[in-house]
Amino acid sequence: MNDENSLRGRVFHKIKTDILEGRYEVGHELREVTLGEELGVSRTPVREALRQLELEGLVDIIPNKGAFVRGISAKDVEDIYQIRARLEGLCASMAVECATKEELERMEEIILLTRFYEEKGDFDHLSLLDSQFHEMMYEACGSKMLQHLLTDYHQYVQRVRSRSLKQKQRAKKSTEEHAEILQAMKNRDAKAADELATTHILHAIENIRRGDIL
């Protein structure tokens, strides 16, 4: 796991975010000197970050040639959503037992804000609030390991999620599904929370396929 408060962790997080947000095209060479200058660091933390990114499958390091962006393929996105579906179901069922009153109230606030921005057609805020709802559920599950896994997977498909939520019909349906998950959590119904959270992610990947977003 990366310590984002360390120099290496900050460099890793910045390069990873730039790759996932599409700043670099697939095949783009990531030069240690150039990145070091941009980030105001020496080549050492950049080199360490690139090695970690290679382990995560985002970068290919070719001996005597350099480091090149590998990025996320359509198959990767499909795989991540399938994995997320199972893990988010588990997360929601665990949150039924562990979520505090304050966490449930915060999730309710997020849904209310989401509906407000739906009316305005503000898709940037919708994407942000969608992330916040899921992140709050991850926190509420009471497992740091599961929270870490789901946060990573969530970040990996951030660009695809944002595009999907720009479809008004999906954005509205997503909010309704969030409200159903939250109600199951309030009812302390672990089985329903599991099923609803799993279905929510499966609906998301179906929408992505239909919209040719991958």
PDB file of C-alpha atoms in Angstrom, residues 25-161:
ATOM      1  CA  GLU A  25      -2.148   8.542 -24.246  1.00  0.00           C
ATOM      2  CA  VAL A  26      -1.455   4.807 -24.266  1.00  0.00           C
ATOM      3  CA  GLY A  27       2.150   4.311 -25.383  1.00  0.00           C
ATOM      4  CA  HIS A  28       3.284   7.728 -24.147  1.00  0.00           C
ATOM      5  CA  GLU A  29       6.820   7.634 -22.767  1.00  0.00           C
ATOM      6  CA  LEU A  30       7.095   8.684 -19.139  1.00  0.00           C
ATOM      7  CA  ARG A  31      10.561  10.213 -18.826  1.00  0.00           C
ATOM      8  CA  GLU A  32      12.000  10.312 -15.322  1.00  0.00           C
ATOM      9  CA  VAL A  33      13.780  13.628 -15.860  1.00  0.00           C
ATOM     10  CA  THR A  34      10.713  15.345 -17.328  1.00  0.00           C
ATOM     11  CA  LEU A  35       8.400  14.078 -14.614  1.00  0.00           C
ATOM     12  CA  GLY A  36      10.909  15.028 -11.933  1.00  0.00           C
ATOM     13  CA  GLU A  37      11.063  18.577 -13.260  1.00  0.00           C
ATOM     14  CA  GLU A  38       7.278  18.850 -13.471  1.00  0.00           C
ATOM     15  CA  LEU A  39       6.816  17.556  -9.938  1.00  0.00           C
ATOM     16  CA  GLY A  40       9.827  19.298  -8.432  1.00  0.00           C
ATOM     17  CA  VAL A  41      11.507  16.092  -7.258  1.00  0.00           C
ATOM     18  CA  SER A  42      14.588  14.044  -8.074  1.00  0.00           C
ATOM     19  CA  ARG A  43      14.509  11.042 -10.386  1.00  0.00           C
ATOM     20  CA  THR A  44      14.556   8.544  -7.496  1.00  0.00           C
ATOM     21  CA  PRO A  45      10.926   8.919  -6.284  1.00  0.00           C
ATOM     22  CA  VAL A  46       9.789   9.061  -9.916  1.00  0.00           C
ATOM     23  CA  ARG A  47      11.626   5.824 -10.714  1.00  0.00           C
ATOM     24  CA  GLU A  48      10.120   4.144  -7.629  1.00  0.00           C
ATOM     25  CA  ALA A  49       6.649   5.375  -8.556  1.00  0.00           C
ATOM     26  CA  LEU A  50       6.988   4.049 -12.105  1.00  0.00           C
ATOM     27  CA  ARG A  51       8.015   0.642 -10.773  1.00  0.00           C
ATOM     28  CA  GLN A  52       4.936   0.574  -8.552  1.00  0.00           C
ATOM     29  CA  LEU A  53       2.749   1.610 -11.485  1.00  0.00           C
ATOM     30  CA  GLU A  54       4.227  -1.262 -13.482  1.00  0.00           C
ATOM     31  CA  LEU A  55       3.139  -3.654 -10.725  1.00  0.00           C
ATOM     32  CA  GLU A  56      -0.371  -2.216 -10.965  1.00  0.00           C
ATOM     33  CA  GLY A  57      -0.418  -2.766 -14.720  1.00  0.00           C
ATOM     34  CA  LEU A  58      -0.605   0.899 -15.692  1.00  0.00           C
ATOM     35  CA  VAL A  59       2.946   1.217 -17.018  1.00  0.00           C
ATOM     36  CA  ASP A  60       5.270  -0.983 -19.059  1.00  0.00           C
ATOM     37  CA  ILE A  61       8.982  -0.626 -18.312  1.00  0.00           C
ATOM     38  CA  ILE A  62      11.116  -1.838 -21.221  1.00  0.00           C
ATOM     39  CA  PRO A  63      14.843  -2.307 -20.448  1.00  0.00           C
ATOM     40  CA  ASN A  64      17.084   0.186 -22.279  1.00  0.00           C
ATOM     41  CA  LYS A  65      14.037   1.952 -23.717  1.00  0.00           C
ATOM     42  CA  GLY A  66      12.006   3.476 -20.906  1.00  0.00           C
ATOM     43  CA  ALA A  67       8.617   3.520 -19.214  1.00  0.00           C
ATOM     44  CA  PHE A  68       5.465   3.700 -21.329  1.00  0.00           C
ATOM     45  CA  VAL A  69       1.805   4.220 -20.439  1.00  0.00           C
ATOM     46  CA  ARG A  70      -0.223   1.040 -20.631  1.00  0.00           C
ATOM     47  CA  GLY A  71      -3.438   2.488 -19.247  1.00  0.00           C
ATOM     48  CA  ILE A  72      -6.796   0.776 -18.780  1.00  0.00           C
ATOM     49  CA  SER A  73      -8.281  -1.346 -21.557  1.00  0.00           C
ATOM     50  CA  ALA A  74     -11.968  -2.017 -22.190  1.00  0.00           C
ATOM     51  CA  LYS A  75     -11.402  -5.547 -20.839  1.00  0.00           C
ATOM     52  CA  ASP A  76      -9.846  -4.080 -17.684  1.00  0.00           C
ATOM     53  CA  VAL A  77     -12.915  -1.892 -17.151  1.00  0.00           C
ATOM     54  CA  GLU A  78     -15.255  -4.857 -17.585  1.00  0.00           C
ATOM     55  CA  ASP A  79     -13.206  -6.904 -15.114  1.00  0.00           C
ATOM     56  CA  ILE A  80     -13.123  -4.092 -12.566  1.00  0.00           C
ATOM     57  CA  TYR A  81     -16.892  -3.639 -12.693  1.00  0.00           C
ATOM     58  CA  GLN A  82     -17.485  -7.372 -12.279  1.00  0.00           C
ATOM     59  CA  ILE A  83     -15.160  -7.438  -9.256  1.00  0.00           C
ATOM     60  CA  ARG A  84     -16.685  -4.247  -7.840  1.00  0.00           C
ATOM     61  CA  ALA A  85     -20.182  -5.701  -8.112  1.00  0.00           C
ATOM     62  CA  ARG A  86     -19.274  -8.533  -5.735  1.00  0.00           C
ATOM     63  CA  LEU A  87     -17.213  -6.407  -3.383  1.00  0.00           C
ATOM     64  CA  GLU A  88     -19.719  -3.545  -3.187  1.00  0.00           C
ATOM     65  CA  GLY A  89     -22.443  -6.032  -2.294  1.00  0.00           C
ATOM     66  CA  LEU A  90     -20.244  -7.322   0.522  1.00  0.00           C
ATOM     67  CA  CYS A  91     -19.425  -3.762   1.555  1.00  0.00           C
ATOM     68  CA  ALA A  92     -23.088  -2.747   1.766  1.00  0.00           C
ATOM     69  CA  SER A  93     -24.004  -5.821   3.823  1.00  0.00           C
ATOM     70  CA  MET A  94     -21.135  -5.134   6.236  1.00  0.00           C
ATOM     71  CA  ALA A  95     -22.149  -1.471   6.480  1.00  0.00           C
ATOM     72  CA  VAL A  96     -25.585  -2.610   7.684  1.00  0.00           C
ATOM     73  CA  GLU A  97     -23.888  -3.803  10.858  1.00  0.00           C
ATOM     74  CA  CYS A  98     -21.236  -1.107  11.198  1.00  0.00           C
ATOM     75  CA  ALA A  99     -22.607   2.179   9.827  1.00  0.00           C
ATOM     76  CA  THR A 100     -23.118   4.904  12.410  1.00  0.00           C
ATOM     77  CA  LYS A 101     -26.121   7.220  12.532  1.00  0.00           C
ATOM     78  CA  GLU A 102     -23.867  10.049  11.360  1.00  0.00           C
ATOM     79  CA  GLU A 103     -22.641   8.052   8.350  1.00  0.00           C
ATOM     80  CA  LEU A 104     -26.184   7.169   7.318  1.00  0.00           C
ATOM     81  CA  GLU A 105     -27.228  10.812   7.671  1.00  0.00           C
ATOM     82  CA  ARG A 106     -24.291  11.900   5.531  1.00  0.00           C
ATOM     83  CA  MET A 107     -25.288   9.431   2.821  1.00  0.00           C
ATOM     84  CA  GLU A 108     -28.828  10.826   2.956  1.00  0.00           C
ATOM     85  CA  GLU A 109     -27.441  14.359   2.521  1.00  0.00           C
ATOM     86  CA  ILE A 110     -25.435  13.233  -0.498  1.00  0.00           C
ATOM     87  CA  ILE A 111     -28.571  11.818  -2.129  1.00  0.00           C
ATOM     88  CA  LEU A 112     -30.501  15.049  -1.485  1.00  0.00           C
ATOM     89  CA  LEU A 113     -27.692  17.094  -3.024  1.00  0.00           C
ATOM     90  CA  THR A 114     -27.528  14.721  -5.976  1.00  0.00           C
ATOM     91  CA  ARG A 115     -31.214  15.285  -6.704  1.00  0.00           C
ATOM     92  CA  PHE A 116     -30.685  19.036  -6.503  1.00  0.00           C
ATOM     93  CA  TYR A 117     -27.892  18.939  -9.086  1.00  0.00           C
ATOM     94  CA  GLU A 118     -29.867  16.522 -11.270  1.00  0.00           C
ATOM     95  CA  GLU A 119     -32.479  19.227 -11.699  1.00  0.00           C
ATOM     96  CA  LYS A 120     -29.777  21.663 -12.724  1.00  0.00           C
ATOM     97  CA  GLY A 121     -28.125  19.216 -15.110  1.00  0.00           C
ATOM     98  CA  ASP A 122     -24.790  19.805 -13.358  1.00  0.00           C
ATOM     99  CA  PHE A 123     -22.966  16.624 -14.310  1.00  0.00           C
ATOM    100  CA  ASP A 124     -19.652  17.614 -12.723  1.00  0.00           C
ATOM    101  CA  HIS A 125     -21.304  17.815  -9.310  1.00  0.00           C
ATOM    102  CA  LEU A 126     -23.225  14.598  -9.987  1.00  0.00           C
ATOM    103  CA  SER A 127     -19.999  12.725 -10.655  1.00  0.00           C
ATOM    104  CA  LEU A 128     -18.417  14.130  -7.491  1.00  0.00           C
ATOM    105  CA  LEU A 129     -21.436  13.237  -5.352  1.00  0.00           C
ATOM    106  CA  ASP A 130     -21.622   9.755  -6.850  1.00  0.00           C
ATOM    107  CA  SER A 131     -18.035   9.201  -5.721  1.00  0.00           C
ATOM    108  CA  GLN A 132     -18.802  10.593  -2.273  1.00  0.00           C
ATOM    109  CA  PHE A 133     -21.744   8.212  -1.787  1.00  0.00           C
ATOM    110  CA  HIS A 134     -19.641   5.175  -2.601  1.00  0.00           C
ATOM    111  CA  GLU A 135     -16.686   6.409  -0.547  1.00  0.00           C
ATOM    112  CA  MET A 136     -18.959   6.946   2.464  1.00  0.00           C
ATOM    113  CA  MET A 137     -20.313   3.398   2.097  1.00  0.00           C
ATOM    114  CA  TYR A 138     -16.753   2.055   1.906  1.00  0.00           C
ATOM    115  CA  GLU A 139     -15.896   3.923   5.097  1.00  0.00           C
ATOM    116  CA  ALA A 140     -19.062   2.723   6.813  1.00  0.00           C
ATOM    117  CA  CYS A 141     -18.348  -0.978   6.187  1.00  0.00           C
ATOM    118  CA  GLY A 142     -15.817  -1.039   9.016  1.00  0.00           C
ATOM    119  CA  SER A 143     -13.078  -2.824   7.044  1.00  0.00           C
ATOM    120  CA  LYS A 144      -9.985  -0.842   6.117  1.00  0.00           C
ATOM    121  CA  MET A 145      -8.849  -3.579   3.741  1.00  0.00           C
ATOM    122  CA  LEU A 146     -12.134  -3.618   1.824  1.00  0.00           C
ATOM    123  CA  GLN A 147     -12.261   0.177   1.841  1.00  0.00           C
ATOM    124  CA  HIS A 148      -8.773   0.342   0.311  1.00  0.00           C
ATOM    125  CA  LEU A 149      -9.596  -2.196  -2.410  1.00  0.00           C
ATOM    126  CA  LEU A 150     -12.852  -0.532  -3.426  1.00  0.00           C
ATOM    127  CA  THR A 151     -11.357   2.963  -3.383  1.00  0.00           C
ATOM    128  CA  ASP A 152      -8.636   1.812  -5.783  1.00  0.00           C
ATOM    129  CA  TYR A 153     -11.108   0.108  -8.126  1.00  0.00           C
ATOM    130  CA  HIS A 154     -13.382   3.160  -8.007  1.00  0.00           C
ATOM    131  CA  GLN A 155     -10.512   5.399  -9.083  1.00  0.00           C
ATOM    132  CA  TYR A 156      -9.500   3.077 -11.916  1.00  0.00           C
ATOM    133  CA  VAL A 157     -12.810   3.576 -13.723  1.00  0.00           C
ATOM    134  CA  GLN A 158     -13.311   7.233 -12.848  1.00  0.00           C
ATOM    135  CA  ARG A 159     -13.310   8.485 -16.449  1.00  0.00           C
ATOM    136  CA  VAL A 160     -15.792   5.850 -17.590  1.00  0.00           C
ATOM    137  CA  ARG A 161     -18.074   6.542 -14.611  1.00  0.00           C
TER     138      ARG A 161
END
